[in-house]
Short mmCIF file of C-alpha atoms in Angstrom, two decimals:
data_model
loop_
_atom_site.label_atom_id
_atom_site.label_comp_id
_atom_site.label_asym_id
_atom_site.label_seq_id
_atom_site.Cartn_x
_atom_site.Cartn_y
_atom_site.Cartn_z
CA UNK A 1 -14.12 9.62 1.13
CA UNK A 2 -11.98 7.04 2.48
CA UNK A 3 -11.26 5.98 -1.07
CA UNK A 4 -10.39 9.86 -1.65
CA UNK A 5 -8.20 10.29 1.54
CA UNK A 6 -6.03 7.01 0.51
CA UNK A 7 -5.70 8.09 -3.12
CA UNK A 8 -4.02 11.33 -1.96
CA UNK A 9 -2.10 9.82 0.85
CA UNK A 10 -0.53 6.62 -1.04
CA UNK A 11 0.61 9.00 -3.20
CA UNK A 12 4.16 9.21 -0.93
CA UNK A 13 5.00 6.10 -1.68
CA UNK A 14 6.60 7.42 -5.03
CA UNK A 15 7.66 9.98 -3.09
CA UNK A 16 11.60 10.33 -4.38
CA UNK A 17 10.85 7.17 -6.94
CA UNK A 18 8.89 9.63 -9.03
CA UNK A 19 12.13 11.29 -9.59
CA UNK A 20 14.14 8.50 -8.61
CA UNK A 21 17.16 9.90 -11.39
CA UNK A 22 17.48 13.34 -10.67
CA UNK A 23 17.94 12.61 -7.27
CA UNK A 24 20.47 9.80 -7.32
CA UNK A 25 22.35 11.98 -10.77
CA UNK A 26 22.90 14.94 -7.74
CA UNK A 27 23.17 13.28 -4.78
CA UNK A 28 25.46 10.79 -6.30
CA UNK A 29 23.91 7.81 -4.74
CA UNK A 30 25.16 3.90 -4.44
CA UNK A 31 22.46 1.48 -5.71
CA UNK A 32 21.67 0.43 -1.80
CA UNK A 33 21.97 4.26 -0.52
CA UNK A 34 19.35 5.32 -3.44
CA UNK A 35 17.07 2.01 -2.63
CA UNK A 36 16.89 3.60 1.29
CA UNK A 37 15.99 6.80 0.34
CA UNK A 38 13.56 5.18 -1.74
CA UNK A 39 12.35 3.48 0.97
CA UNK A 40 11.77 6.00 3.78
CA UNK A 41 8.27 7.08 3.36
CA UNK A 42 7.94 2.76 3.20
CA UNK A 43 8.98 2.95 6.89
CA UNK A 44 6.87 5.11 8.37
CA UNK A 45 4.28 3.79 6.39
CA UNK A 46 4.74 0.81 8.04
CA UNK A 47 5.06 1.72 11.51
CA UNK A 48 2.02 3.50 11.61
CA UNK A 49 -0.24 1.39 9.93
CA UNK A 50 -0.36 -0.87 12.80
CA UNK A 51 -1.81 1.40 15.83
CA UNK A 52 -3.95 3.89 13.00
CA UNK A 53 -5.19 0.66 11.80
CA UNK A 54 -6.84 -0.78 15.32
CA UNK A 55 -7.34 2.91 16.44
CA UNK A 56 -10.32 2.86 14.20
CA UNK A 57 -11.94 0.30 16.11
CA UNK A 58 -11.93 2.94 18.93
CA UNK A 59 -12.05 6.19 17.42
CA UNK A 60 -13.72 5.19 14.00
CA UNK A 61 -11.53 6.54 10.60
CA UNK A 62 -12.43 10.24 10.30
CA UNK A 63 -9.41 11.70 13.02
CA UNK A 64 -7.06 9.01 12.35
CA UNK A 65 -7.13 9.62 8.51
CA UNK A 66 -6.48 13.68 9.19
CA UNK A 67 -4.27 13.10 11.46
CA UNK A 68 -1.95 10.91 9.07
CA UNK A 69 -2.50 13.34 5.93
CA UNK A 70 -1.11 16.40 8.04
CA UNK A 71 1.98 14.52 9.05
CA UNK A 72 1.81 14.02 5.10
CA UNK A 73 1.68 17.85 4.19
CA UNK A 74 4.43 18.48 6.33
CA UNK A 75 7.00 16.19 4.79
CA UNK A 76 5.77 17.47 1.23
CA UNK A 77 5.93 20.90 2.34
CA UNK A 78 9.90 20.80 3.85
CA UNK A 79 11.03 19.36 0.62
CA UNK A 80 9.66 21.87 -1.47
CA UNK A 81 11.00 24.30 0.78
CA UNK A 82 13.97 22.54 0.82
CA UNK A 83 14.36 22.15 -3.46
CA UNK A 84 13.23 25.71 -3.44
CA UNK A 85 16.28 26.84 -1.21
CA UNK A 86 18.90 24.65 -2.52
CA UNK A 87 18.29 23.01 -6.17
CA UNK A 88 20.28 22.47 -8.01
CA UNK A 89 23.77 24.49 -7.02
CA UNK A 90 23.62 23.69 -3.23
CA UNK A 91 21.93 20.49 -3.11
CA UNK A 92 23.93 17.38 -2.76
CA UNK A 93 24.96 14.58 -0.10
CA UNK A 94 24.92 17.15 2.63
CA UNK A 95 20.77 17.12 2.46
CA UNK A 96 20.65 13.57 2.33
CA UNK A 97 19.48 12.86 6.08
CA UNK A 98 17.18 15.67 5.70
CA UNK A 99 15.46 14.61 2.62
CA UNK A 100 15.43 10.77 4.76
CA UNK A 101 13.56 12.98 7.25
CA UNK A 102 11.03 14.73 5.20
CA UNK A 103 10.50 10.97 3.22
CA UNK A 104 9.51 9.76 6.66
CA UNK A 105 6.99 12.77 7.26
CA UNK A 106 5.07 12.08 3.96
CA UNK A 107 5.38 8.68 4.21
CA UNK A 108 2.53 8.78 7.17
CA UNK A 109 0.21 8.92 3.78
CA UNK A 110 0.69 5.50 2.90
CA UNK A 111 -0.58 4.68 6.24
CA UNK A 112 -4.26 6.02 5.25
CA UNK A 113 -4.80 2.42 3.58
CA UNK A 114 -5.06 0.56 6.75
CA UNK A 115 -7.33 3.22 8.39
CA UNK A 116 -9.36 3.50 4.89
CA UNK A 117 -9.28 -0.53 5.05
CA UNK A 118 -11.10 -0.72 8.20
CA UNK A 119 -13.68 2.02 7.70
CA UNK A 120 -14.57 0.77 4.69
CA UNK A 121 -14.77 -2.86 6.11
CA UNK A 122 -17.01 -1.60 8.73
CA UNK A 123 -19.50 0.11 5.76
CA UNK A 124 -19.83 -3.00 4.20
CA UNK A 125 -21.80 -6.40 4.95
CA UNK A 126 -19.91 -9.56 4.62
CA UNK A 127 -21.19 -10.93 1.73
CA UNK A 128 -19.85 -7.75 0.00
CA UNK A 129 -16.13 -7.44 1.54
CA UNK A 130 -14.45 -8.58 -1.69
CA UNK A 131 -15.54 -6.07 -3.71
CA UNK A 132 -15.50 -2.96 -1.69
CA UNK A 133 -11.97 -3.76 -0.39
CA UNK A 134 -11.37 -4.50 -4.15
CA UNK A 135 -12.25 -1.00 -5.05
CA UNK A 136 -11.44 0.60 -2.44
CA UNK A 137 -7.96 -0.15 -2.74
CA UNK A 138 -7.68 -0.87 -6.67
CA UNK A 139 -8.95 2.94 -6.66
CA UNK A 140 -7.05 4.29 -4.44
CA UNK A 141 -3.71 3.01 -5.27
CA UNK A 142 -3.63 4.36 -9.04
CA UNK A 143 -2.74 7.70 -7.14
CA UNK A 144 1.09 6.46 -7.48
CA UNK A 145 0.83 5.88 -11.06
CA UNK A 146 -0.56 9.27 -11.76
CA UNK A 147 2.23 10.70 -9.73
CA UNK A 148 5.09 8.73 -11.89
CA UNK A 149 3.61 9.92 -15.07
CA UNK A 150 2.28 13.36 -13.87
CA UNK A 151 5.51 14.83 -12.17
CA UNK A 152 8.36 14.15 -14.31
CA UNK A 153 5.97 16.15 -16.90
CA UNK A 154 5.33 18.51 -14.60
CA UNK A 155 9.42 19.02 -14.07
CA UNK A 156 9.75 19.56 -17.61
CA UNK A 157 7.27 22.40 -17.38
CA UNK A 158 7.81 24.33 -14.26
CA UNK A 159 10.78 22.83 -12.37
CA UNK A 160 11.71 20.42 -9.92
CA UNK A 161 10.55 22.61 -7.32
CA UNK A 162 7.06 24.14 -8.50
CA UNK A 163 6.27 20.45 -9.62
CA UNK A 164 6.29 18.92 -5.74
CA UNK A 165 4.94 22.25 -4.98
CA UNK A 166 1.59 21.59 -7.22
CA UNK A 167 1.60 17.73 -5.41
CA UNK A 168 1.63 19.57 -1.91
CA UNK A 169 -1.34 21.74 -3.40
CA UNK A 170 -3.40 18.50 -4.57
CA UNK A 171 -2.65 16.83 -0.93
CA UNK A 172 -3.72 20.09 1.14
CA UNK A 173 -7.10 20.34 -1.35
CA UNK A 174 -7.99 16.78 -0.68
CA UNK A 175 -7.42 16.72 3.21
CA UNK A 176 -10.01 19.67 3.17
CA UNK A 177 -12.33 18.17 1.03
CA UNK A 178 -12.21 14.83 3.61
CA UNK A 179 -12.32 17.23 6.77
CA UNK A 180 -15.55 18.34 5.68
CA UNK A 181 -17.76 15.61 3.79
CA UNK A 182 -15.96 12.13 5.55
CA UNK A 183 -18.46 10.17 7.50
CA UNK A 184 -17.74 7.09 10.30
CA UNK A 185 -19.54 4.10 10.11
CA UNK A 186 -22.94 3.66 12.20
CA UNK A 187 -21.34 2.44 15.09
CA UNK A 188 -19.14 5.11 16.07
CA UNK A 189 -21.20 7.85 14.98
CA UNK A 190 -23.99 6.04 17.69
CA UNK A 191 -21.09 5.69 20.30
CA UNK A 192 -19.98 9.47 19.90
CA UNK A 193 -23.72 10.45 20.30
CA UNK A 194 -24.36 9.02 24.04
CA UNK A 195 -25.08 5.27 23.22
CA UNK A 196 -23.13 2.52 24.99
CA UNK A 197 -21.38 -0.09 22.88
CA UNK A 198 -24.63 -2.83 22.84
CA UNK A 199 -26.94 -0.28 21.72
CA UNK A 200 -24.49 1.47 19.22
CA UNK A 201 -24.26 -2.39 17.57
CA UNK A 202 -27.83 -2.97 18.19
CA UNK A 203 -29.00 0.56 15.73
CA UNK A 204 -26.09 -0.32 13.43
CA UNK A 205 -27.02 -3.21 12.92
CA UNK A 206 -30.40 -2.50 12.28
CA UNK A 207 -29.43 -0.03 9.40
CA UNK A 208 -27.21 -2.81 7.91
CA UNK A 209 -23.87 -2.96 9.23
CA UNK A 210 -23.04 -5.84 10.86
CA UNK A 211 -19.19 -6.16 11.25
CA UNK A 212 -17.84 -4.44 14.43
CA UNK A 213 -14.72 -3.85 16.26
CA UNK A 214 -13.81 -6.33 19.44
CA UNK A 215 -13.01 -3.64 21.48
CA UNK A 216 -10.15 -0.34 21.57
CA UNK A 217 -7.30 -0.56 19.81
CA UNK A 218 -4.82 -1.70 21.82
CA UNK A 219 -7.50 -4.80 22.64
CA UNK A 220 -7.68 -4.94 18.77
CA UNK A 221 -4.23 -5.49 17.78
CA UNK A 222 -3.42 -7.82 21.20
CA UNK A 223 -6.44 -10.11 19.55
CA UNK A 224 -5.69 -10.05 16.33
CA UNK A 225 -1.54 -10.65 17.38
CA UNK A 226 -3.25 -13.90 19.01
CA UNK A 227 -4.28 -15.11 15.99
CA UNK A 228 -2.21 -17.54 13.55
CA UNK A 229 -4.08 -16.50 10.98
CA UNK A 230 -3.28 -12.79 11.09
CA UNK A 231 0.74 -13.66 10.58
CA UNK A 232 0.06 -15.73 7.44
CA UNK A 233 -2.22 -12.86 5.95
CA UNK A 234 0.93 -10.56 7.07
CA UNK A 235 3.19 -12.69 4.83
CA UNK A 236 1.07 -12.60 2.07
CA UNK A 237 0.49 -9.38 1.94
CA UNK A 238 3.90 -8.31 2.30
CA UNK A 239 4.82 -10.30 -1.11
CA UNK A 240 1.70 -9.09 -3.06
CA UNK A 241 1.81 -5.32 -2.19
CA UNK A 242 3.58 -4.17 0.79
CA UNK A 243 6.67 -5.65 -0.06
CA UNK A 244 6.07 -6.24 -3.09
CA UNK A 245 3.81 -4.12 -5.55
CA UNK A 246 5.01 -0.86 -3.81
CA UNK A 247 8.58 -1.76 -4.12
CA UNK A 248 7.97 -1.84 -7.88
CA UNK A 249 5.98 1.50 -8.09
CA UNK A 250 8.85 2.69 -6.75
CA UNK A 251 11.67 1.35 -8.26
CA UNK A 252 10.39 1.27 -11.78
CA UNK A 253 10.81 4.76 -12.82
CA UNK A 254 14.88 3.99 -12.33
CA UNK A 255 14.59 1.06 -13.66
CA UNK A 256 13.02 2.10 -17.16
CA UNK A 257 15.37 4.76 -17.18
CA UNK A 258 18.55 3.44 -16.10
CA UNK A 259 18.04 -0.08 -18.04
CA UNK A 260 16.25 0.08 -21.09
CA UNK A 261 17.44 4.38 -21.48
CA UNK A 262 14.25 5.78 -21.68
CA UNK A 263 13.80 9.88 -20.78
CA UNK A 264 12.24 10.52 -17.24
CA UNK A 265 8.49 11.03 -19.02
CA UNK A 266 8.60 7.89 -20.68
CA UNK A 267 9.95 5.99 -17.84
CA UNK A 268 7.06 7.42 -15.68
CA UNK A 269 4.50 6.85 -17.98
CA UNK A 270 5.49 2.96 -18.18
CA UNK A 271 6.14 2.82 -14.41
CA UNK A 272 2.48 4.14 -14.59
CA UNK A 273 1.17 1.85 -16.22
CA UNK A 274 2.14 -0.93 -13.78
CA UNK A 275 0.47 1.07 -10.98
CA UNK A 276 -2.77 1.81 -12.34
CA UNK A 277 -3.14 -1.51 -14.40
CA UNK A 278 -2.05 -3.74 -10.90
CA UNK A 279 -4.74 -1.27 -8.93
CA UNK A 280 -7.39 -0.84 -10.69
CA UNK A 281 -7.48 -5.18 -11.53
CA UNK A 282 -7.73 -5.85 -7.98
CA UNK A 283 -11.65 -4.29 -8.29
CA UNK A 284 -12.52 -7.26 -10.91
CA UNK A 285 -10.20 -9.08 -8.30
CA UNK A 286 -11.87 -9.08 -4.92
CA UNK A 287 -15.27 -9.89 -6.68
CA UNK A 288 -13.64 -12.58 -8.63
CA UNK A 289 -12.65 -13.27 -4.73
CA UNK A 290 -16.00 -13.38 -3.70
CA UNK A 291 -17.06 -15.95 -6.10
CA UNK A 292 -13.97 -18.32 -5.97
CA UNK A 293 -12.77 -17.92 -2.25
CA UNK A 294 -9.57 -16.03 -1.76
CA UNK A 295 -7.96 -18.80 -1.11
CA UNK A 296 -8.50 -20.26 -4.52
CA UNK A 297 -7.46 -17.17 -6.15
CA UNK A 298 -4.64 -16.22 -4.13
CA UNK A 299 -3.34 -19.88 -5.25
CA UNK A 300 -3.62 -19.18 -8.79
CA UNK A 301 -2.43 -14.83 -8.60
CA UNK A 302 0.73 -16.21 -6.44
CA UNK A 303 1.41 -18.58 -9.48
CA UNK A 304 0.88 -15.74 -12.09
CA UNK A 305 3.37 -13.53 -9.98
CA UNK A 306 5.48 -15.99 -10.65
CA UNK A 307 5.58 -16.11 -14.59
CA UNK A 308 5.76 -12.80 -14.43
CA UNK A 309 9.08 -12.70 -12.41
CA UNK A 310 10.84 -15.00 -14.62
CA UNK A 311 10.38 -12.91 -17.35
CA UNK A 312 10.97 -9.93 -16.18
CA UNK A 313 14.82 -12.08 -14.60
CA UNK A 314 15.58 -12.89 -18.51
CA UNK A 315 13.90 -9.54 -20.51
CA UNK A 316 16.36 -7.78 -21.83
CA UNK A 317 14.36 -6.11 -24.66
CA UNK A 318 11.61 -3.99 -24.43
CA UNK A 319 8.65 -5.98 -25.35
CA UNK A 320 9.34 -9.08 -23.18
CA UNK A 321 10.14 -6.60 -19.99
CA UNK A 322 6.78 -4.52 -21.12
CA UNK A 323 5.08 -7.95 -21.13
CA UNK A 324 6.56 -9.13 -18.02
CA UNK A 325 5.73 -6.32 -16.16
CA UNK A 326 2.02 -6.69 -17.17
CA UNK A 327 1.77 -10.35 -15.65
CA UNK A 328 3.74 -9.45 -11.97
CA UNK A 329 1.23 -6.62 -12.08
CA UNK A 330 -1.94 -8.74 -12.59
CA UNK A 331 -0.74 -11.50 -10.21
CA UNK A 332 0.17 -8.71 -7.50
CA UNK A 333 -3.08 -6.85 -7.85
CA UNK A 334 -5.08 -10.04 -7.56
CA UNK A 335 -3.60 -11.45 -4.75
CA UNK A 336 -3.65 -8.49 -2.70
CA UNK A 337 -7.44 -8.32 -3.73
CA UNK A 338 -7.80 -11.98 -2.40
CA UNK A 339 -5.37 -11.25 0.73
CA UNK A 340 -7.80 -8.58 1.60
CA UNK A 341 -11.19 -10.58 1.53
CA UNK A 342 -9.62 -13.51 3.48
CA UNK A 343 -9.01 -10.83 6.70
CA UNK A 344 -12.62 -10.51 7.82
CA UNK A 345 -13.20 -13.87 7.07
CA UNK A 346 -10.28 -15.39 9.04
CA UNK A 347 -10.30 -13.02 11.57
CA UNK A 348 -13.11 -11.31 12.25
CA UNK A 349 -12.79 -10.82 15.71
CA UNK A 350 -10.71 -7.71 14.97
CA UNK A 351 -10.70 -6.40 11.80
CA UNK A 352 -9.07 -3.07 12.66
CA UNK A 353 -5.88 -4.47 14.78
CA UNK A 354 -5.62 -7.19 11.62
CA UNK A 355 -5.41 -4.68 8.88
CA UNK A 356 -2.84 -2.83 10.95
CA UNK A 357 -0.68 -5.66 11.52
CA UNK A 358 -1.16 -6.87 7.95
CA UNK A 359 -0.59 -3.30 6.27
CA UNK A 360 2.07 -2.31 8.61
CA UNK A 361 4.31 -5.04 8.79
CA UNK A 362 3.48 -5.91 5.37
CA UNK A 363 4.63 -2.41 4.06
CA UNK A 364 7.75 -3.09 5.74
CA UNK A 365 9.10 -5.29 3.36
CA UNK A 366 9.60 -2.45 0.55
CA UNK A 367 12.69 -1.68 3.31
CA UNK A 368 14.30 -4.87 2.53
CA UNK A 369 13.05 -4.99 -0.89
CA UNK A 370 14.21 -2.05 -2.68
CA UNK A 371 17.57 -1.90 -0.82
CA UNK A 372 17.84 -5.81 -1.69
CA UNK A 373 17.18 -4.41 -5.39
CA UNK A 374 19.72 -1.85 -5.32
CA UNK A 375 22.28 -4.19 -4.37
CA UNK A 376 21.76 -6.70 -7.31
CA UNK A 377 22.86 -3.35 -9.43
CA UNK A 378 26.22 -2.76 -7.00
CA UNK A 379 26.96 -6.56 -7.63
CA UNK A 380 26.36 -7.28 -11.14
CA UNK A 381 25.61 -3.91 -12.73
CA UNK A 382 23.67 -3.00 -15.39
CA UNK A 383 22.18 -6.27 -15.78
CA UNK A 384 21.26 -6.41 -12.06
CA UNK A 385 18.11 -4.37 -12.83
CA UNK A 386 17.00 -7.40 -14.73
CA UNK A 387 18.13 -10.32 -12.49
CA UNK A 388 16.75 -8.66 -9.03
CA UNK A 389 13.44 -9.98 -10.31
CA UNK A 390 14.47 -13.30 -9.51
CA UNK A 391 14.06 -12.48 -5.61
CA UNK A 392 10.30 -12.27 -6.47
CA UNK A 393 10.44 -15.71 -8.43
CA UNK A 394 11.06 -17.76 -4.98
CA UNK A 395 8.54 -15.59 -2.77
CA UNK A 396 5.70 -15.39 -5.02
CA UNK A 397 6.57 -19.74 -4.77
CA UNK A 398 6.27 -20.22 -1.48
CA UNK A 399 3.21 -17.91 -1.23
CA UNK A 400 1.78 -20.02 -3.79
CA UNK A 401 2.15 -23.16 -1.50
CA UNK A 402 1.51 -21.02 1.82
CA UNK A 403 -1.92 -20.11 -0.23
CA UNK A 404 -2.23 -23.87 -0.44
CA UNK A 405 -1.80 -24.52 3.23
CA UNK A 406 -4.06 -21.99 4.41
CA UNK A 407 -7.06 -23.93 2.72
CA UNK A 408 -6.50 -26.76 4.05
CA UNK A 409 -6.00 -24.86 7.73
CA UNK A 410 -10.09 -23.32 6.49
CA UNK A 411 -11.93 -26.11 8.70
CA UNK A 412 -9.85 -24.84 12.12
CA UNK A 413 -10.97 -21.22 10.67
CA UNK A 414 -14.55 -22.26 10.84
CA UNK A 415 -14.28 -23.45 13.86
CA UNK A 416 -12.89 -20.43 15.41
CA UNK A 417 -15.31 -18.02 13.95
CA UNK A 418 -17.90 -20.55 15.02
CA UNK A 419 -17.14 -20.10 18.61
CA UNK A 420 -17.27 -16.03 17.96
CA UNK A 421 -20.53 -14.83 16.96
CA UNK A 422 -19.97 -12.01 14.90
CA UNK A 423 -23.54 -9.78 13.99
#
């Protein structure tokens, strides 16, 4: 259910990038102008990642994940309202703060993956974080490339309108369905009926779960704040996925479209591609993780990022873009995998306020990413949508060597988690 609730909510992150054209064609957008309305649902996505992430260790993930999916049906719901009113003769700059406004609303989706993040952490022993953070979020994130492929097809058949009416539909059904069959973790459903916090982790434990939160939420993100560690995870993250991968599921539909002149469909179905392939590796990813240490892997998935950048800088043609696009995406979806099975390893003295942080500020970066995008196609035009991949060339490098550092920084890790028992 958590997997479920994520799927529907990350959805928002292609929120206007699904239909990234037809917007900037009528609002008559600048490169930088369209890369911030790409970007809004990124910012509240961010912001609220950090307190719904450590309010789980407090109120477990059932209330904050419903809470975050209505905010989500209401931005969906004024913008079909919205297109319905005013596309196409009366829609046009005018609407442009409003449509900033309703991005912001859905947005709150994409901040289901640090609640799902932490209530699946909590289901799972140690020994298995890799892979159910792996497919938790490998599965939940092809929800975006479905949505890049699935509405421009959808506009073809039934209008701009009708087709983010039928998304609206999907995101209502699934918040029901998780309303009625989600379930907390042991520990909160033992705290909710009458136990006190030692014998809510003594049961728990007992029926096999045996990470737990440090305290409330505010305790959980002060904790995990404290904690070096937490800030080099943020970084990481922020290059592999929240900066990086989203930025990307967002900005390829234009880019397909705009660059290499492919119809809206098309352009979806290849920005599709990207989404699902990059989520759906990081499942092979985080167990891969398990095995190797996510240190070793993040290493190597940095590097890969790399290649992949470069290629996509020089691609003019389809095959070598196509190709290039492939290799960012496995590098991205493998080191957010890794990323992810380092956090209750390096700090598992609060998992919840870590995720938050991580996801949060992490998700940030798509607002200096696709903006920073945008503006390599105001400076050097058409051939800026090829050389704004060079901006991921130098950060995927110096995560590479930051990847480096933090295994040598393990034995101080140890150390730490030696001197807090976890159960």
């Amino acid at each position: 259910m958590a997997t479920f609730g994520f799927f529907a909510g990350l959805t928002t992150i292609v929120f206007y990038g699904a239909a990234g054209p037809i917007f900037e064609e009528h609002l008559a957008l600048t490169g930088v102008f369209h890369g911030l309305l790409l970007g809004s649902p990124h910012l509240s996505k961010a912001v609220l990642r950090i307190p719904f992430g450590a309010w789980v260790d407090e109120a477990g993930g059932k209330k904050p994940m419903l809470i975050l999916l209505a905010s989500t049906i209401v931005g969906i719901a004024g913008l079909v309202v919205t297109l319905f009113l005013t596309y196409p003769d009366d829609f046009g700059m005018h609407l442009y703060p409003l449509l900033v406004l309703f991005g912001l609303l859905a947005g709150a989706g994409g901040a289901t993956f640090s609640v799902g993040i932490s209530q699946t952490s909590y289901w799972y022993p140690s020994d298995k974080q890799g892979f159910a953070m792996g497919a938790f979020a490998g599965a939940g994130n092809i929800g975006p490339g479905l949505v890049v492929y699935v509405l421009p097809v959808l506009i073809g058949l039934t209008g701009l309108a009708m087709a983010y009416g039928i998304w609206l539909a999907f995101v209502v059904a699934v918040t029901i369905i998780y309303a009625i069959y989600a379930v907390d973790p042991y520990y909160f459903q033992l705290l909710r009926q009458g136990n006190d916090q030692e014998e809510a982790k003594e049961t728990a434990d007992e029926l096999g779960q045996d990470i737990f939160p440090s305290g409330n939420t505010w305790e959980s993100l002060r904790e995990s704040a404290s904690i070096r560690r937490t800030w080099v995870l943020v970084f990481l993250y922020t290059v592999s996925f929240g900066g990086g991968f989203t930025s990307l599921s967002a900005w390829f539909p234009t880019y397909w479209d705009l660059f290499h002149g492919f119809d809206l469909s098309t352009a979806g179905l290849l920005a599709g591609i990207f989404i699902v392939y990059g989520s759906l590796i990081r499942i092979p990813g985080g167990s891969i993780s398990d095995r190797f240490g996510g240190e070793n892997v993040a290493i190597a998935s940095f590097s890969v990022m790399a290649v992949g950048a470069v290629i996509m800088t020089f691609a003019v043609g389809f095959w070598a873009a196509f190709v290039g696009m492939m290799v960012l995406g496995t590098g991205m979806g493998v080191a957010n995998a890794a990323v992810f099975e380092l956090v209750p390893k390096f700090v598992p003295e609060a998992v919840g306020g870590a995720s938050g942080w991580i996801s949060g500020i992490g998700g940030g970066g798509t607002l200096i990413i696709l903006p920073a995008l945008g503006y390599y196609t105001d400076i050097f035009g058409q051939i800026g949508y090829a050389r704004g991949f060079s901006l991921f060339i130098v950060l995927s490098a110096i995560c590479a060597a930051v990847s480096w550092g933090l295994k040598r920084y393990k034995p101080d890790v140890d150390a730490d988690v030696d001197e807090t028992p976890v159960h």
